[in-house]
PDB file of C-alpha atoms in Angstrom:
ATOM      1  CA  UNK A   1       0.742 -99.616-111.443  1.00 90.00           C
ATOM      2  CA  UNK A   2      -1.724 -98.368-109.183  1.00 96.00           C
ATOM      3  CA  UNK A   3      -2.040 -95.598-107.046  1.00 97.00           C
ATOM      4  CA  UNK A   4      -1.989 -93.580-104.149  1.00 96.00           C
ATOM      5  CA  UNK A   5      -3.448 -90.643-102.480  1.00 97.00           C
ATOM      6  CA  UNK A   6      -3.319 -88.541 -99.501  1.00 98.00           C
ATOM      7  CA  UNK A   7      -4.709 -84.942 -98.831  1.00 98.00           C
ATOM      8  CA  UNK A   8      -2.754 -82.456 -95.890  1.00 98.00           C
ATOM      9  CA  UNK A   9      -4.751 -79.432 -95.695  1.00 98.00           C
ATOM     10  CA  UNK A  10      -3.619 -76.515 -94.065  1.00 98.00           C
ATOM     11  CA  UNK A  11      -5.244 -75.593 -90.104  1.00 97.00           C
ATOM     12  CA  UNK A  12      -4.236 -72.872 -89.179  1.00 95.00           C
ATOM     13  CA  UNK A  13      -0.327 -71.766 -88.460  1.00 96.00           C
ATOM     14  CA  UNK A  14       2.211 -74.098 -89.192  1.00 97.00           C
ATOM     15  CA  UNK A  15      -0.234 -77.385 -88.407  1.00 98.00           C
ATOM     16  CA  UNK A  16      -1.649 -79.645 -91.349  1.00 98.00           C
ATOM     17  CA  UNK A  17      -4.646 -82.497 -91.017  1.00 98.00           C
ATOM     18  CA  UNK A  18      -3.716 -85.260 -93.354  1.00 98.00           C
ATOM     19  CA  UNK A  19      -6.368 -87.435 -94.634  1.00 95.00           C
ATOM     20  CA  UNK A  20      -4.996 -91.466 -95.101  1.00 93.00           C
ATOM     21  CA  UNK A  21      -7.575 -93.632 -96.132  1.00 88.00           C
ATOM     22  CA  UNK A  22     -10.015 -91.498 -93.470  1.00 92.00           C
ATOM     23  CA  UNK A  23      -7.635 -91.847 -90.663  1.00 97.00           C
ATOM     24  CA  UNK A  24      -6.264 -87.862 -89.768  1.00 97.00           C
ATOM     25  CA  UNK A  25      -2.762 -87.372 -88.833  1.00 98.00           C
ATOM     26  CA  UNK A  26      -1.362 -83.488 -87.670  1.00 98.00           C
ATOM     27  CA  UNK A  27       1.251 -82.540 -87.760  1.00 98.00           C
ATOM     28  CA  UNK A  28       2.841 -79.545 -87.166  1.00 98.00           C
ATOM     29  CA  UNK A  29       6.204 -77.849 -85.661  1.00 97.00           C
ATOM     30  CA  UNK A  30       7.679 -77.860 -81.953  1.00 96.00           C
ATOM     31  CA  UNK A  31       7.130 -74.514 -80.630  1.00 95.00           C
ATOM     32  CA  UNK A  32      10.576 -73.391 -80.608  1.00 94.00           C
ATOM     33  CA  UNK A  33       9.937 -73.966 -84.565  1.00 92.00           C
ATOM     34  CA  UNK A  34       6.848 -71.758 -84.268  1.00 91.00           C
ATOM     35  CA  UNK A  35       4.248 -74.425 -83.963  1.00 96.00           C
ATOM     36  CA  UNK A  36       2.304 -75.340 -81.372  1.00 97.00           C
ATOM     37  CA  UNK A  37       3.239 -79.193 -81.044  1.00 97.00           C
ATOM     38  CA  UNK A  38       0.201 -80.218 -82.280  1.00 97.00           C
ATOM     39  CA  UNK A  39       1.707 -83.471 -84.168  1.00 98.00           C
ATOM     40  CA  UNK A  40       4.844 -84.799 -85.796  1.00 97.00           C
ATOM     41  CA  UNK A  41       7.082 -83.313 -88.029  1.00 97.00           C
ATOM     42  CA  UNK A  42       6.412 -84.310 -91.047  1.00 98.00           C
ATOM     43  CA  UNK A  43       9.664 -85.583 -92.451  1.00 97.00           C
ATOM     44  CA  UNK A  44      10.077 -88.354 -89.327  1.00 98.00           C
ATOM     45  CA  UNK A  45       7.263 -89.874 -91.161  1.00 98.00           C
ATOM     46  CA  UNK A  46       9.580 -91.497 -93.916  1.00 98.00           C
ATOM     47  CA  UNK A  47      10.793 -92.643 -91.258  1.00 98.00           C
ATOM     48  CA  UNK A  48       7.691 -94.444 -89.742  1.00 98.00           C
ATOM     49  CA  UNK A  49       6.337 -95.940 -92.823  1.00 98.00           C
ATOM     50  CA  UNK A  50      10.004 -97.818 -93.267  1.00 98.00           C
ATOM     51  CA  UNK A  51      10.072 -99.248 -90.368  1.00 98.00           C
ATOM     52  CA  UNK A  52       5.971 -99.425 -90.306  1.00 98.00           C
ATOM     53  CA  UNK A  53       6.030-101.031 -93.612  1.00 98.00           C
ATOM     54  CA  UNK A  54       8.582-103.298 -93.460  1.00 98.00           C
ATOM     55  CA  UNK A  55       7.838-104.527 -89.759  1.00 98.00           C
ATOM     56  CA  UNK A  56       3.804-105.981 -90.634  1.00 98.00           C
ATOM     57  CA  UNK A  57       6.077-107.393 -93.059  1.00 98.00           C
ATOM     58  CA  UNK A  58       8.398-108.897 -90.249  1.00 98.00           C
ATOM     59  CA  UNK A  59       5.659-109.642 -88.038  1.00 98.00           C
ATOM     60  CA  UNK A  60       3.348-111.418 -90.557  1.00 97.00           C
ATOM     61  CA  UNK A  61       6.384-113.340 -92.206  1.00 98.00           C
ATOM     62  CA  UNK A  62       7.467-114.681 -88.288  1.00 98.00           C
ATOM     63  CA  UNK A  63       3.491-115.973 -88.522  1.00 97.00           C
ATOM     64  CA  UNK A  64       3.868-118.321 -91.125  1.00 97.00           C
ATOM     65  CA  UNK A  65       7.091-119.604 -89.705  1.00 98.00           C
ATOM     66  CA  UNK A  66       4.811-119.973 -86.208  1.00 98.00           C
ATOM     67  CA  UNK A  67       7.539-117.794 -84.247  1.00 98.00           C
ATOM     68  CA  UNK A  68       5.431-114.939 -82.212  1.00 94.00           C
ATOM     69  CA  UNK A  69       7.495-112.665 -80.232  1.00 98.00           C
ATOM     70  CA  UNK A  70       6.551-111.584 -77.177  1.00 98.00           C
ATOM     71  CA  UNK A  71       7.973-107.856 -77.725  1.00 98.00           C
ATOM     72  CA  UNK A  72       9.164-106.866 -81.249  1.00 98.00           C
ATOM     73  CA  UNK A  73       9.786-102.534 -82.131  1.00 98.00           C
ATOM     74  CA  UNK A  74      11.882-101.474 -85.201  1.00 98.00           C
ATOM     75  CA  UNK A  75      13.727 -98.081 -84.732  1.00 98.00           C
ATOM     76  CA  UNK A  76      14.691 -96.529 -87.579  1.00 98.00           C
ATOM     77  CA  UNK A  77      18.165 -94.038 -87.195  1.00 98.00           C
ATOM     78  CA  UNK A  78      18.163 -91.955 -89.876  1.00 98.00           C
ATOM     79  CA  UNK A  79      20.898 -89.734 -90.592  1.00 98.00           C
ATOM     80  CA  UNK A  80      19.904 -86.535 -92.015  1.00 98.00           C
ATOM     81  CA  UNK A  81      22.384 -83.014 -94.095  1.00 98.00           C
ATOM     82  CA  UNK A  82      22.912 -79.532 -92.215  1.00 97.00           C
ATOM     83  CA  UNK A  83      22.353 -77.599 -94.715  1.00 96.00           C
ATOM     84  CA  UNK A  84      19.317 -76.916 -97.053  1.00 95.00           C
ATOM     85  CA  UNK A  85      17.621 -79.083 -98.604  1.00 97.00           C
ATOM     86  CA  UNK A  86      17.465 -81.152 -94.857  1.00 97.00           C
ATOM     87  CA  UNK A  87      17.606 -85.001 -97.227  1.00 98.00           C
ATOM     88  CA  UNK A  88      17.940 -87.759 -95.477  1.00 98.00           C
ATOM     89  CA  UNK A  89      21.333 -90.545 -96.526  1.00 98.00           C
ATOM     90  CA  UNK A  90      21.092 -92.853 -94.688  1.00 98.00           C
ATOM     91  CA  UNK A  91      18.859 -94.981 -92.117  1.00 98.00           C
ATOM     92  CA  UNK A  92      19.543 -97.921 -89.790  1.00 98.00           C
ATOM     93  CA  UNK A  93      16.960-100.634 -89.337  1.00 98.00           C
ATOM     94  CA  UNK A  94      17.288-102.398 -86.056  1.00 98.00           C
ATOM     95  CA  UNK A  95      14.587-105.228 -85.611  1.00 98.00           C
ATOM     96  CA  UNK A  96      14.806-105.599 -81.839  1.00 98.00           C
ATOM     97  CA  UNK A  97      13.511-108.669 -80.262  1.00 98.00           C
ATOM     98  CA  UNK A  98      11.756-110.178 -76.684  1.00 98.00           C
ATOM     99  CA  UNK A  99      10.627-113.150 -76.503  1.00 97.00           C
ATOM    100  CA  UNK A 100      10.997-117.181 -75.511  1.00 95.00           C
ATOM    101  CA  UNK A 101      13.213-119.225 -77.295  1.00 94.00           C
ATOM    102  CA  UNK A 102      13.551-117.106 -80.677  1.00 97.00           C
ATOM    103  CA  UNK A 103      15.301-118.470 -83.528  1.00 97.00           C
ATOM    104  CA  UNK A 104      17.673-116.258 -84.368  1.00 97.00           C
ATOM    105  CA  UNK A 105      17.548-118.028 -88.205  1.00 98.00           C
ATOM    106  CA  UNK A 106      14.150-117.060 -88.508  1.00 98.00           C
ATOM    107  CA  UNK A 107      14.542-113.870 -87.437  1.00 98.00           C
ATOM    108  CA  UNK A 108      17.070-112.978 -90.018  1.00 98.00           C
ATOM    109  CA  UNK A 109      15.505-115.223 -92.835  1.00 98.00           C
ATOM    110  CA  UNK A 110      11.779-112.672 -92.175  1.00 98.00           C
ATOM    111  CA  UNK A 111      13.958-109.615 -92.068  1.00 98.00           C
ATOM    112  CA  UNK A 112      15.952-110.049 -94.984  1.00 98.00           C
ATOM    113  CA  UNK A 113      12.689-111.019 -97.070  1.00 98.00           C
ATOM    114  CA  UNK A 114      11.112-107.590 -96.089  1.00 98.00           C
ATOM    115  CA  UNK A 115      13.938-105.746 -97.540  1.00 98.00           C
ATOM    116  CA  UNK A 116      14.804-107.848-100.269  1.00 97.00           C
ATOM    117  CA  UNK A 117      11.101-109.243-101.892  1.00 97.00           C
ATOM    118  CA  UNK A 118       8.895-107.271 -99.847  1.00 98.00           C
ATOM    119  CA  UNK A 119       8.660-104.057 -98.624  1.00 98.00           C
ATOM    120  CA  UNK A 120       7.791-101.165-100.518  1.00 98.00           C
ATOM    121  CA  UNK A 121       8.660 -98.677 -98.832  1.00 98.00           C
ATOM    122  CA  UNK A 122      12.459 -99.833 -98.546  1.00 98.00           C
ATOM    123  CA  UNK A 123      12.569-100.492-101.950  1.00 98.00           C
ATOM    124  CA  UNK A 124      11.775 -96.753-102.839  1.00 98.00           C
ATOM    125  CA  UNK A 125      13.969 -95.592-100.726  1.00 98.00           C
ATOM    126  CA  UNK A 126      16.941 -98.248-101.674  1.00 98.00           C
ATOM    127  CA  UNK A 127      17.537 -96.248-104.700  1.00 97.00           C
ATOM    128  CA  UNK A 128      17.723 -92.807-102.892  1.00 98.00           C
ATOM    129  CA  UNK A 129      20.117 -93.924 -99.557  1.00 98.00           C
ATOM    130  CA  UNK A 130      22.008 -96.837 -98.056  1.00 98.00           C
ATOM    131  CA  UNK A 131      19.418 -98.738 -95.745  1.00 98.00           C
ATOM    132  CA  UNK A 132      21.876-100.652 -93.380  1.00 98.00           C
ATOM    133  CA  UNK A 133      20.301-103.407 -90.517  1.00 98.00           C
ATOM    134  CA  UNK A 134      20.508-105.341 -87.229  1.00 98.00           C
ATOM    135  CA  UNK A 135      18.264-108.039 -84.974  1.00 98.00           C
ATOM    136  CA  UNK A 136      19.253-107.675 -81.506  1.00 98.00           C
ATOM    137  CA  UNK A 137      17.429-110.013 -79.293  1.00 98.00           C
ATOM    138  CA  UNK A 138      16.299-108.269 -76.097  1.00 97.00           C
ATOM    139  CA  UNK A 139      16.548-109.731 -72.663  1.00 86.00           C
TER     140      UNK A 139
ATOM    141  CA  UNK B   1      25.365 -84.547 -89.978  1.00 90.00           C
ATOM    142  CA  UNK B   2      22.827 -85.227 -87.774  1.00 96.00           C
ATOM    143  CA  UNK B   3      20.085 -88.002 -86.879  1.00 97.00           C
ATOM    144  CA  UNK B   4      16.366 -88.608 -86.513  1.00 96.00           C
ATOM    145  CA  UNK B   5      15.097 -91.449 -84.967  1.00 97.00           C
ATOM    146  CA  UNK B   6      11.446 -92.799 -84.575  1.00 98.00           C
ATOM    147  CA  UNK B   7      10.851 -96.068 -82.271  1.00 98.00           C
ATOM    148  CA  UNK B   8       7.339 -98.443 -84.486  1.00 98.00           C
ATOM    149  CA  UNK B   9       6.567-101.063 -81.811  1.00 98.00           C
ATOM    150  CA  UNK B  10       4.439-104.127 -82.400  1.00 98.00           C
ATOM    151  CA  UNK B  11       1.004-103.502 -80.216  1.00 97.00           C
ATOM    152  CA  UNK B  12      -1.121-106.712 -82.004  1.00 95.00           C
ATOM    153  CA  UNK B  13      -2.081-108.353 -84.897  1.00 96.00           C
ATOM    154  CA  UNK B  14      -0.954-106.279 -87.872  1.00 97.00           C
ATOM    155  CA  UNK B  15      -1.066-102.927 -85.566  1.00 98.00           C
ATOM    156  CA  UNK B  16       1.718-100.933 -84.114  1.00 98.00           C
ATOM    157  CA  UNK B  17       2.718 -97.886 -82.489  1.00 98.00           C
ATOM    158  CA  UNK B  18       5.018 -95.674 -83.581  1.00 98.00           C
ATOM    159  CA  UNK B  19       6.299 -92.222 -81.444  1.00 95.00           C
ATOM    160  CA  UNK B  20       7.357 -89.546 -83.373  1.00 94.00           C
ATOM    161  CA  UNK B  21       8.721 -87.157 -80.636  1.00 88.00           C
ATOM    162  CA  UNK B  22       6.989 -87.734 -78.180  1.00 92.00           C
ATOM    163  CA  UNK B  23       3.299 -87.951 -80.568  1.00 97.00           C
ATOM    164  CA  UNK B  24       2.200 -91.658 -80.991  1.00 97.00           C
ATOM    165  CA  UNK B  25       0.828 -92.790 -85.039  1.00 98.00           C
ATOM    166  CA  UNK B  26      -1.335 -96.298 -84.737  1.00 98.00           C
ATOM    167  CA  UNK B  27      -0.284 -97.707 -88.275  1.00 98.00           C
ATOM    168  CA  UNK B  28      -3.005-100.998 -89.048  1.00 98.00           C
ATOM    169  CA  UNK B  29      -4.052-102.436 -92.286  1.00 97.00           C
ATOM    170  CA  UNK B  30      -7.562-102.611 -93.393  1.00 96.00           C
ATOM    171  CA  UNK B  31      -9.364-105.594 -92.213  1.00 95.00           C
ATOM    172  CA  UNK B  32      -9.388-106.992 -95.311  1.00 94.00           C
ATOM    173  CA  UNK B  33      -6.139-107.587 -95.006  1.00 92.00           C
ATOM    174  CA  UNK B  34      -6.167-109.390 -92.090  1.00 91.00           C
ATOM    175  CA  UNK B  35      -6.369-105.761 -89.993  1.00 96.00           C
ATOM    176  CA  UNK B  36      -8.230-103.942 -87.748  1.00 97.00           C
ATOM    177  CA  UNK B  37      -7.976-101.191 -89.398  1.00 97.00           C
ATOM    178  CA  UNK B  38      -6.940 -99.088 -86.197  1.00 97.00           C
ATOM    179  CA  UNK B  39      -4.495 -96.342 -88.203  1.00 98.00           C
ATOM    180  CA  UNK B  40      -3.690 -96.168 -92.193  1.00 97.00           C
ATOM    181  CA  UNK B  41      -0.960 -98.716 -93.229  1.00 97.00           C
ATOM    182  CA  UNK B  42       2.584 -97.422 -93.641  1.00 98.00           C
ATOM    183  CA  UNK B  43       3.028 -96.868 -97.573  1.00 97.00           C
ATOM    184  CA  UNK B  44       0.814 -93.927 -97.423  1.00 98.00           C
ATOM    185  CA  UNK B  45       2.517 -91.938 -94.802  1.00 98.00           C
ATOM    186  CA  UNK B  46       5.838 -91.769 -97.519  1.00 98.00           C
ATOM    187  CA  UNK B  47       3.158 -89.123 -99.099  1.00 98.00           C
ATOM    188  CA  UNK B  48       2.361 -87.482 -95.641  1.00 98.00           C
ATOM    189  CA  UNK B  49       5.611 -86.456 -95.380  1.00 98.00           C
ATOM    190  CA  UNK B  50       6.495 -85.595 -98.496  1.00 98.00           C
ATOM    191  CA  UNK B  51       3.067 -83.299 -98.795  1.00 98.00           C
ATOM    192  CA  UNK B  52       3.241 -81.742 -95.109  1.00 98.00           C
ATOM    193  CA  UNK B  53       7.590 -81.759 -95.903  1.00 98.00           C
ATOM    194  CA  UNK B  54       6.561 -79.196 -99.285  1.00 98.00           C
ATOM    195  CA  UNK B  55       2.784 -77.950 -97.630  1.00 98.00           C
ATOM    196  CA  UNK B  56       4.678 -76.349 -94.756  1.00 98.00           C
ATOM    197  CA  UNK B  57       7.818 -74.538 -96.470  1.00 98.00           C
ATOM    198  CA  UNK B  58       4.650 -72.953 -99.166  1.00 98.00           C
ATOM    199  CA  UNK B  59       2.808 -71.307 -95.959  1.00 98.00           C
ATOM    200  CA  UNK B  60       6.012 -70.043 -94.199  1.00 97.00           C
ATOM    201  CA  UNK B  61       7.577 -68.715 -97.625  1.00 98.00           C
ATOM    202  CA  UNK B  62       3.363 -67.014 -98.387  1.00 98.00           C
ATOM    203  CA  UNK B  63       3.780 -65.533 -94.709  1.00 97.00           C
ATOM    204  CA  UNK B  64       6.773 -64.014 -95.199  1.00 97.00           C
ATOM    205  CA  UNK B  65       5.238 -62.889 -97.947  1.00 98.00           C
ATOM    206  CA  UNK B  66       2.178 -61.681 -96.777  1.00 98.00           C
ATOM    207  CA  UNK B  67      -0.043 -63.791 -99.325  1.00 98.00           C
ATOM    208  CA  UNK B  68      -2.617 -65.604 -96.609  1.00 94.00           C
ATOM    209  CA  UNK B  69      -4.664 -68.542 -98.219  1.00 98.00           C
ATOM    210  CA  UNK B  70      -8.225 -69.261 -97.065  1.00 98.00           C
ATOM    211  CA  UNK B  71      -7.470 -72.821 -97.893  1.00 98.00           C
ATOM    212  CA  UNK B  72      -4.276 -74.534 -98.858  1.00 98.00           C
ATOM    213  CA  UNK B  73      -4.253 -78.061 -99.527  1.00 98.00           C
ATOM    214  CA  UNK B  74      -0.836 -80.480-101.004  1.00 98.00           C
ATOM    215  CA  UNK B  75      -2.590 -83.340-102.777  1.00 98.00           C
ATOM    216  CA  UNK B  76      -0.034 -85.758-103.195  1.00 98.00           C
ATOM    217  CA  UNK B  77      -0.330 -88.931-105.608  1.00 98.00           C
ATOM    218  CA  UNK B  78       1.995 -91.752-106.134  1.00 98.00           C
ATOM    219  CA  UNK B  79       1.955 -94.448-108.473  1.00 98.00           C
ATOM    220  CA  UNK B  80       2.665 -97.882-107.109  1.00 98.00           C
ATOM    221  CA  UNK B  81       3.788-101.130-109.304  1.00 98.00           C
ATOM    222  CA  UNK B  82       1.394-103.928-108.939  1.00 97.00           C
ATOM    223  CA  UNK B  83       3.871-106.810-107.730  1.00 96.00           C
ATOM    224  CA  UNK B  84       6.258-106.869-104.813  1.00 96.00           C
ATOM    225  CA  UNK B  85       8.075-104.877-104.010  1.00 97.00           C
ATOM    226  CA  UNK B  86       5.114-102.320-104.565  1.00 97.00           C
ATOM    227  CA  UNK B  87       7.481 -99.401-104.697  1.00 98.00           C
ATOM    228  CA  UNK B  88       6.741 -95.581-105.660  1.00 98.00           C
ATOM    229  CA  UNK B  89       7.870 -94.766-109.201  1.00 98.00           C
ATOM    230  CA  UNK B  90       6.693 -90.974-109.387  1.00 98.00           C
ATOM    231  CA  UNK B  91       4.175 -88.674-106.846  1.00 98.00           C
ATOM    232  CA  UNK B  92       2.878 -85.816-107.927  1.00 98.00           C
ATOM    233  CA  UNK B  93       1.705 -82.695-105.767  1.00 98.00           C
ATOM    234  CA  UNK B  94      -1.111 -80.960-106.682  1.00 98.00           C
ATOM    235  CA  UNK B  95      -0.815 -77.697-104.150  1.00 98.00           C
ATOM    236  CA  UNK B  96      -4.324 -76.349-104.061  1.00 98.00           C
ATOM    237  CA  UNK B  97      -5.771 -72.569-102.597  1.00 98.00           C
ATOM    238  CA  UNK B  98      -8.438 -70.370-102.157  1.00 98.00           C
ATOM    239  CA  UNK B  99      -8.340 -67.633-101.837  1.00 97.00           C
ATOM    240  CA  UNK B 100      -8.892 -63.489-102.652  1.00 95.00           C
ATOM    241  CA  UNK B 101      -6.642 -62.167-105.617  1.00 94.00           C
ATOM    242  CA  UNK B 102      -4.234 -64.539-104.383  1.00 97.00           C
ATOM    243  CA  UNK B 103      -1.153 -63.453-107.191  1.00 97.00           C
ATOM    244  CA  UNK B 104      -0.191 -66.405-109.307  1.00 97.00           C
ATOM    245  CA  UNK B 105       3.544 -65.660-109.530  1.00 98.00           C
ATOM    246  CA  UNK B 106       3.713 -65.642-105.692  1.00 98.00           C
ATOM    247  CA  UNK B 107       2.251 -69.067-105.026  1.00 98.00           C
ATOM    248  CA  UNK B 108       4.191 -69.895-108.180  1.00 98.00           C
ATOM    249  CA  UNK B 109       7.629 -69.315-106.120  1.00 98.00           C
ATOM    250  CA  UNK B 110       6.852 -70.112-102.990  1.00 98.00           C
ATOM    251  CA  UNK B 111       6.368 -73.741-104.532  1.00 98.00           C
ATOM    252  CA  UNK B 112       9.213 -74.055-106.867  1.00 98.00           C
ATOM    253  CA  UNK B 113      11.574 -72.412-103.679  1.00 98.00           C
ATOM    254  CA  UNK B 114      10.469 -75.497-101.517  1.00 98.00           C
ATOM    255  CA  UNK B 115      10.849 -77.930-104.255  1.00 98.00           C
ATOM    256  CA  UNK B 116      14.269 -76.313-105.590  1.00 97.00           C
ATOM    257  CA  UNK B 117      15.412 -75.472-102.223  1.00 97.00           C
ATOM    258  CA  UNK B 118      13.966 -76.873 -99.106  1.00 98.00           C
ATOM    259  CA  UNK B 119      11.989 -79.613 -98.720  1.00 98.00           C
ATOM    260  CA  UNK B 120      14.186 -82.464 -97.519  1.00 98.00           C
ATOM    261  CA  UNK B 121      11.286 -84.874 -98.304  1.00 98.00           C
ATOM    262  CA  UNK B 122      11.002 -83.867-101.673  1.00 98.00           C
ATOM    263  CA  UNK B 123      15.325 -83.918-101.999  1.00 98.00           C
ATOM    264  CA  UNK B 124      15.313 -87.035-100.700  1.00 98.00           C
ATOM    265  CA  UNK B 125      12.411 -88.649-103.251  1.00 98.00           C
ATOM    266  CA  UNK B 126      14.048 -86.508-105.883  1.00 98.00           C
ATOM    267  CA  UNK B 127      16.789 -89.466-105.957  1.00 97.00           C
ATOM    268  CA  UNK B 128      14.390 -92.279-106.447  1.00 98.00           C
ATOM    269  CA  UNK B 129      11.604 -91.484-108.170  1.00 98.00           C
ATOM    270  CA  UNK B 130      10.381 -89.026-110.092  1.00 98.00           C
ATOM    271  CA  UNK B 131       8.683 -85.734-108.776  1.00 98.00           C
ATOM    272  CA  UNK B 132       5.832 -83.351-110.663  1.00 98.00           C
ATOM    273  CA  UNK B 133       4.084 -80.453-109.450  1.00 98.00           C
ATOM    274  CA  UNK B 134       1.208 -78.281-110.367  1.00 98.00           C
ATOM    275  CA  UNK B 135      -0.630 -75.127-108.542  1.00 98.00           C
ATOM    276  CA  UNK B 136      -4.602 -75.286-108.699  1.00 98.00           C
ATOM    277  CA  UNK B 137      -6.623 -72.082-107.562  1.00 98.00           C
ATOM    278  CA  UNK B 138     -10.242 -72.802-106.855  1.00 97.00           C
ATOM    279  CA  UNK B 139     -13.194 -70.820-107.310  1.00 86.00           C
TER     280      UNK B 139
END
């Protein structure tokens, strides 16, 4: 077992500064919620963690397969309950690719390997909610 | 049910750019892992989401209680498995406060309310792993 640790320090009003291995991220609320919109809200960062983790897996697996897309984007769409506590019940991942002669079977294999074997954020969240995914090849 | 969506777009090598409601976050790997260390890794962002979400609850509840600390930091310490997929099995939250005559009962009540009633990231992650917490008043 290894450990990871982050510090998230209050700066003013609703704003916090996160320090993640030497990198700073400002968190804040939008103006209509009492913040100054100096940074993102915390909750969508859970989607960023998921999309980033699986995205890095996929691009790294595709590199080993000698597949390099011109464009690659991971969209994470989460369903959130309406009442407090407002939690995620499901997340859908859309892996979007653009490039010349992209081999669908290898794209599928890379995404499957990430979801089934490598992505630790998916493995964490899968125990709490349903994760679905699809691949789109854009024109 | 409402929805939240983020886009995490590959930029180069292992680096991705996340767009969260108009705010950009760069994700990358450290140099020793094949990245350029242009931003944090994705996985600790899950801890940032948790600490930020509960931190905003706590500071907002304390404000209603007329309690304003001079310093407030939330540390999130996660246990991660050693084998792929490397996932979180437990997270410990340390709520650190400094200030004059801080009322421990109100600090405790604010942290409890966040964990039990308001924090949507805690509620999501609680279904997947164990979350524990403690309060420390610093000198």
